[in-house]
mmCIF file of C-alpha atoms in Angstrom:
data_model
loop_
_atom_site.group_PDB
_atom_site.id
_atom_site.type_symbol
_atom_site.label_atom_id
_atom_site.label_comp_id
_atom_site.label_asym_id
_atom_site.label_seq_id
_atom_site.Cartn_x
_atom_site.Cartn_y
_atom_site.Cartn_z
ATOM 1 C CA UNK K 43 14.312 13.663 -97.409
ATOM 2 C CA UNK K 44 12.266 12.091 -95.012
ATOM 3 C CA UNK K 45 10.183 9.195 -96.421
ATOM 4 C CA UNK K 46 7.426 8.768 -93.797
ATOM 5 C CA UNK K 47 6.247 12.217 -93.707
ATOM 6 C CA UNK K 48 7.914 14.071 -96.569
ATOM 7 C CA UNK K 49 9.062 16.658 -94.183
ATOM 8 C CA UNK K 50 12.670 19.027 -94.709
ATOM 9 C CA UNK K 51 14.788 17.459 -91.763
ATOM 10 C CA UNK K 52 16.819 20.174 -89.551
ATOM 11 C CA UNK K 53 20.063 19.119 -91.552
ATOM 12 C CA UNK K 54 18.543 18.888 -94.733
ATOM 13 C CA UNK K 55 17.187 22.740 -94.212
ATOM 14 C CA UNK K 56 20.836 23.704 -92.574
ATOM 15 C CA UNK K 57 22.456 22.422 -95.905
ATOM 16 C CA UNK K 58 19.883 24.300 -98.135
ATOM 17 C CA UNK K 59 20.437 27.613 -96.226
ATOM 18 C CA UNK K 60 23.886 27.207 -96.094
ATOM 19 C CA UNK K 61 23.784 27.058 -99.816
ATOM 20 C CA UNK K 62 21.429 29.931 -100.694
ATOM 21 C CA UNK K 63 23.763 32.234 -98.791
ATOM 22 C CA UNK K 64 26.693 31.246 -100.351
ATOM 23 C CA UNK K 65 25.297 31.600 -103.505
ATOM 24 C CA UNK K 66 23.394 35.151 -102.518
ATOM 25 C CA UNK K 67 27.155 36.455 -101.657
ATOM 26 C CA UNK K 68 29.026 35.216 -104.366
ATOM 27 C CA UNK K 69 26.940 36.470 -106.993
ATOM 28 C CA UNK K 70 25.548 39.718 -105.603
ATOM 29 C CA UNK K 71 27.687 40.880 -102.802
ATOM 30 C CA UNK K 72 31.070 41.805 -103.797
ATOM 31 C CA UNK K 73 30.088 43.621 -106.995
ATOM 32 C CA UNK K 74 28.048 46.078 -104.823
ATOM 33 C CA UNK K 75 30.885 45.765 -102.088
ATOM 34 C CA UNK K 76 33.832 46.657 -104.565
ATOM 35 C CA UNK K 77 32.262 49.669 -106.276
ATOM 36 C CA UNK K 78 32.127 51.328 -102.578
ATOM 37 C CA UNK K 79 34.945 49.822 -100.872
ATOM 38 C CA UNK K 80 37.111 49.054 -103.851
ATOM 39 C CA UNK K 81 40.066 47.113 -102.551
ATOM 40 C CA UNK K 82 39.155 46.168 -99.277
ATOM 41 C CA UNK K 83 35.600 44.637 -100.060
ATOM 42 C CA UNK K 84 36.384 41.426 -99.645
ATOM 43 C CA UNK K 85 36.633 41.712 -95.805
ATOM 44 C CA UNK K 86 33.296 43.140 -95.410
ATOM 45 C CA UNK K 87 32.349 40.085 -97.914
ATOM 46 C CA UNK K 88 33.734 37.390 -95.737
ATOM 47 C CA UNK K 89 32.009 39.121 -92.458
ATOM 48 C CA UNK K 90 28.726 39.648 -94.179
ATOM 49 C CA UNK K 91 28.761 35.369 -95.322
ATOM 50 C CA UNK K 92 29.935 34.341 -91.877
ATOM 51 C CA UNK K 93 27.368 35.908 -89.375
ATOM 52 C CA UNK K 94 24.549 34.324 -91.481
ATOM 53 C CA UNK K 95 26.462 31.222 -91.554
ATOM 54 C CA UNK K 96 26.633 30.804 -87.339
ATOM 55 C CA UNK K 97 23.047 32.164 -87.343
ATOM 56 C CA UNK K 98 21.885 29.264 -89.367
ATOM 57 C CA UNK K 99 23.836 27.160 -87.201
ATOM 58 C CA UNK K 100 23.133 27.966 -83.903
ATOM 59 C CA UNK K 101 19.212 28.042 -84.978
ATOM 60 C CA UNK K 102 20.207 24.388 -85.837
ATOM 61 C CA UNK K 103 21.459 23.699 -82.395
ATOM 62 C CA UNK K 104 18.143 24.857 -80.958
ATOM 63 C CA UNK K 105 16.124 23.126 -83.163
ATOM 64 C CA UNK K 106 17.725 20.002 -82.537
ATOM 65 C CA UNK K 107 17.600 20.751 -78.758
ATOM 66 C CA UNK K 108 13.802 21.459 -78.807
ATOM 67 C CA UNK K 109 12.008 19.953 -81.704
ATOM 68 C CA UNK K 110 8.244 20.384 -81.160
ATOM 69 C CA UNK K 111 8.459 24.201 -80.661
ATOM 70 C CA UNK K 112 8.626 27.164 -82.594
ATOM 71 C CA UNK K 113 10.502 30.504 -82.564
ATOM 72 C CA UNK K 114 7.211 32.089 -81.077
ATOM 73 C CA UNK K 115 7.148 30.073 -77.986
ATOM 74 C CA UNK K 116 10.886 29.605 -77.825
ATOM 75 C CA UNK K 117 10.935 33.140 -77.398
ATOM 76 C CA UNK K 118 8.088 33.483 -74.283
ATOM 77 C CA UNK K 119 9.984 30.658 -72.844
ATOM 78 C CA UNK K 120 13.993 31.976 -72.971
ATOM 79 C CA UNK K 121 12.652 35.810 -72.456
ATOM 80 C CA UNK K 122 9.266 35.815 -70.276
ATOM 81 C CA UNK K 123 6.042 36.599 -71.125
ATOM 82 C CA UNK K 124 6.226 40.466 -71.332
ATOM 83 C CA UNK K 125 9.820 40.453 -73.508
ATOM 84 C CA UNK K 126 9.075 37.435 -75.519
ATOM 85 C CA UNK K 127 6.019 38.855 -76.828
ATOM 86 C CA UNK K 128 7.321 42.509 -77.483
ATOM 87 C CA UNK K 129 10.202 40.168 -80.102
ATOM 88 C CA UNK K 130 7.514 37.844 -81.334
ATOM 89 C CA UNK K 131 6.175 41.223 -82.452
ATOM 90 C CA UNK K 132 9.055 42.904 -83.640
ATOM 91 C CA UNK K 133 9.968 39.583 -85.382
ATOM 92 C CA UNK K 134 6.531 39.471 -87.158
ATOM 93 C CA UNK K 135 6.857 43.616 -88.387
ATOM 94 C CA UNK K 136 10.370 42.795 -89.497
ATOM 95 C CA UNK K 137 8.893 40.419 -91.935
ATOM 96 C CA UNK K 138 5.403 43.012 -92.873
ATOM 97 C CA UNK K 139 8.240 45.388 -93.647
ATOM 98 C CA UNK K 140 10.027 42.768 -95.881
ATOM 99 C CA UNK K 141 6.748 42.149 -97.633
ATOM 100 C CA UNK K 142 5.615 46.143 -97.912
ATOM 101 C CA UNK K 143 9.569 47.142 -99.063
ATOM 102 C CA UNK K 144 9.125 44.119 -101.816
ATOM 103 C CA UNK K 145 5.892 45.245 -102.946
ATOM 104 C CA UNK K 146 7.241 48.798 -103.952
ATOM 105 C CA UNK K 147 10.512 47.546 -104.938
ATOM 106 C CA UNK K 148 8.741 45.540 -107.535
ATOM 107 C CA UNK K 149 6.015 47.683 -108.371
ATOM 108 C CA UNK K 150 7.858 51.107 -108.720
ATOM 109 C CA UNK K 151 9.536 49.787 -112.178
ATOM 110 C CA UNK K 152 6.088 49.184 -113.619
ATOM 111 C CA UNK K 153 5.292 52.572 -113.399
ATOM 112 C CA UNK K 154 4.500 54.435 -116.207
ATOM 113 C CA UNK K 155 6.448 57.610 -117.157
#
């Protein structure tokens, strides 16, 4: 970690991601995989842990490539005005959707019967 500001470097959040989706996919993923798919879940496994995997890493390459900005102006810059605006907001919904789905997910087993 950074001493001088106590901020997350790029690498330091690369490695951390890196790690939470490894661990995510070996835990969870090929139980749920291997009661559908039975013998041939593991190739769906190791396509489902790569494409996060070069994700994370090409968002590292732009990072390091443009420090100071964000994913909100990265995309008005890369996609104009009109587009980059129509996937900040479909990038902000995709998250309210998150938050909504994990607010009933959580609160539907606290129901009483």
């Amino acid at each position: 970690m950074n001493k001088k500001n106590r901020l997350l470097t790029s690498v330091e959040l690369f490695f951390i991601l890196v790690g939470c989706i490894i661990g995510m996919s070996v835990t969870s993923l090929p139980a749920n995989v291997v009661s559908i798919a039975k013998q041939d879940g593991w190739i769906s496994t190791i396509i489902g842990a790569i494409y996060p995997l070069y994700i994370v890493l090409i968002g590292g390459i732009i990072i390091k490539k443009y420090p100071d900005s964000n994913i909100m102006n990265l995309s008005k810059a890369f996609f104009g005005k009109i587009v980059g605006n129509v996937l900040n907001l479909l990038f902000m919904f995709q998250f309210l959707f998150y938050e909504v789905m994990g607010h009933f997910r959580f609160k539907q087993p606290t129901k009483s019967v």
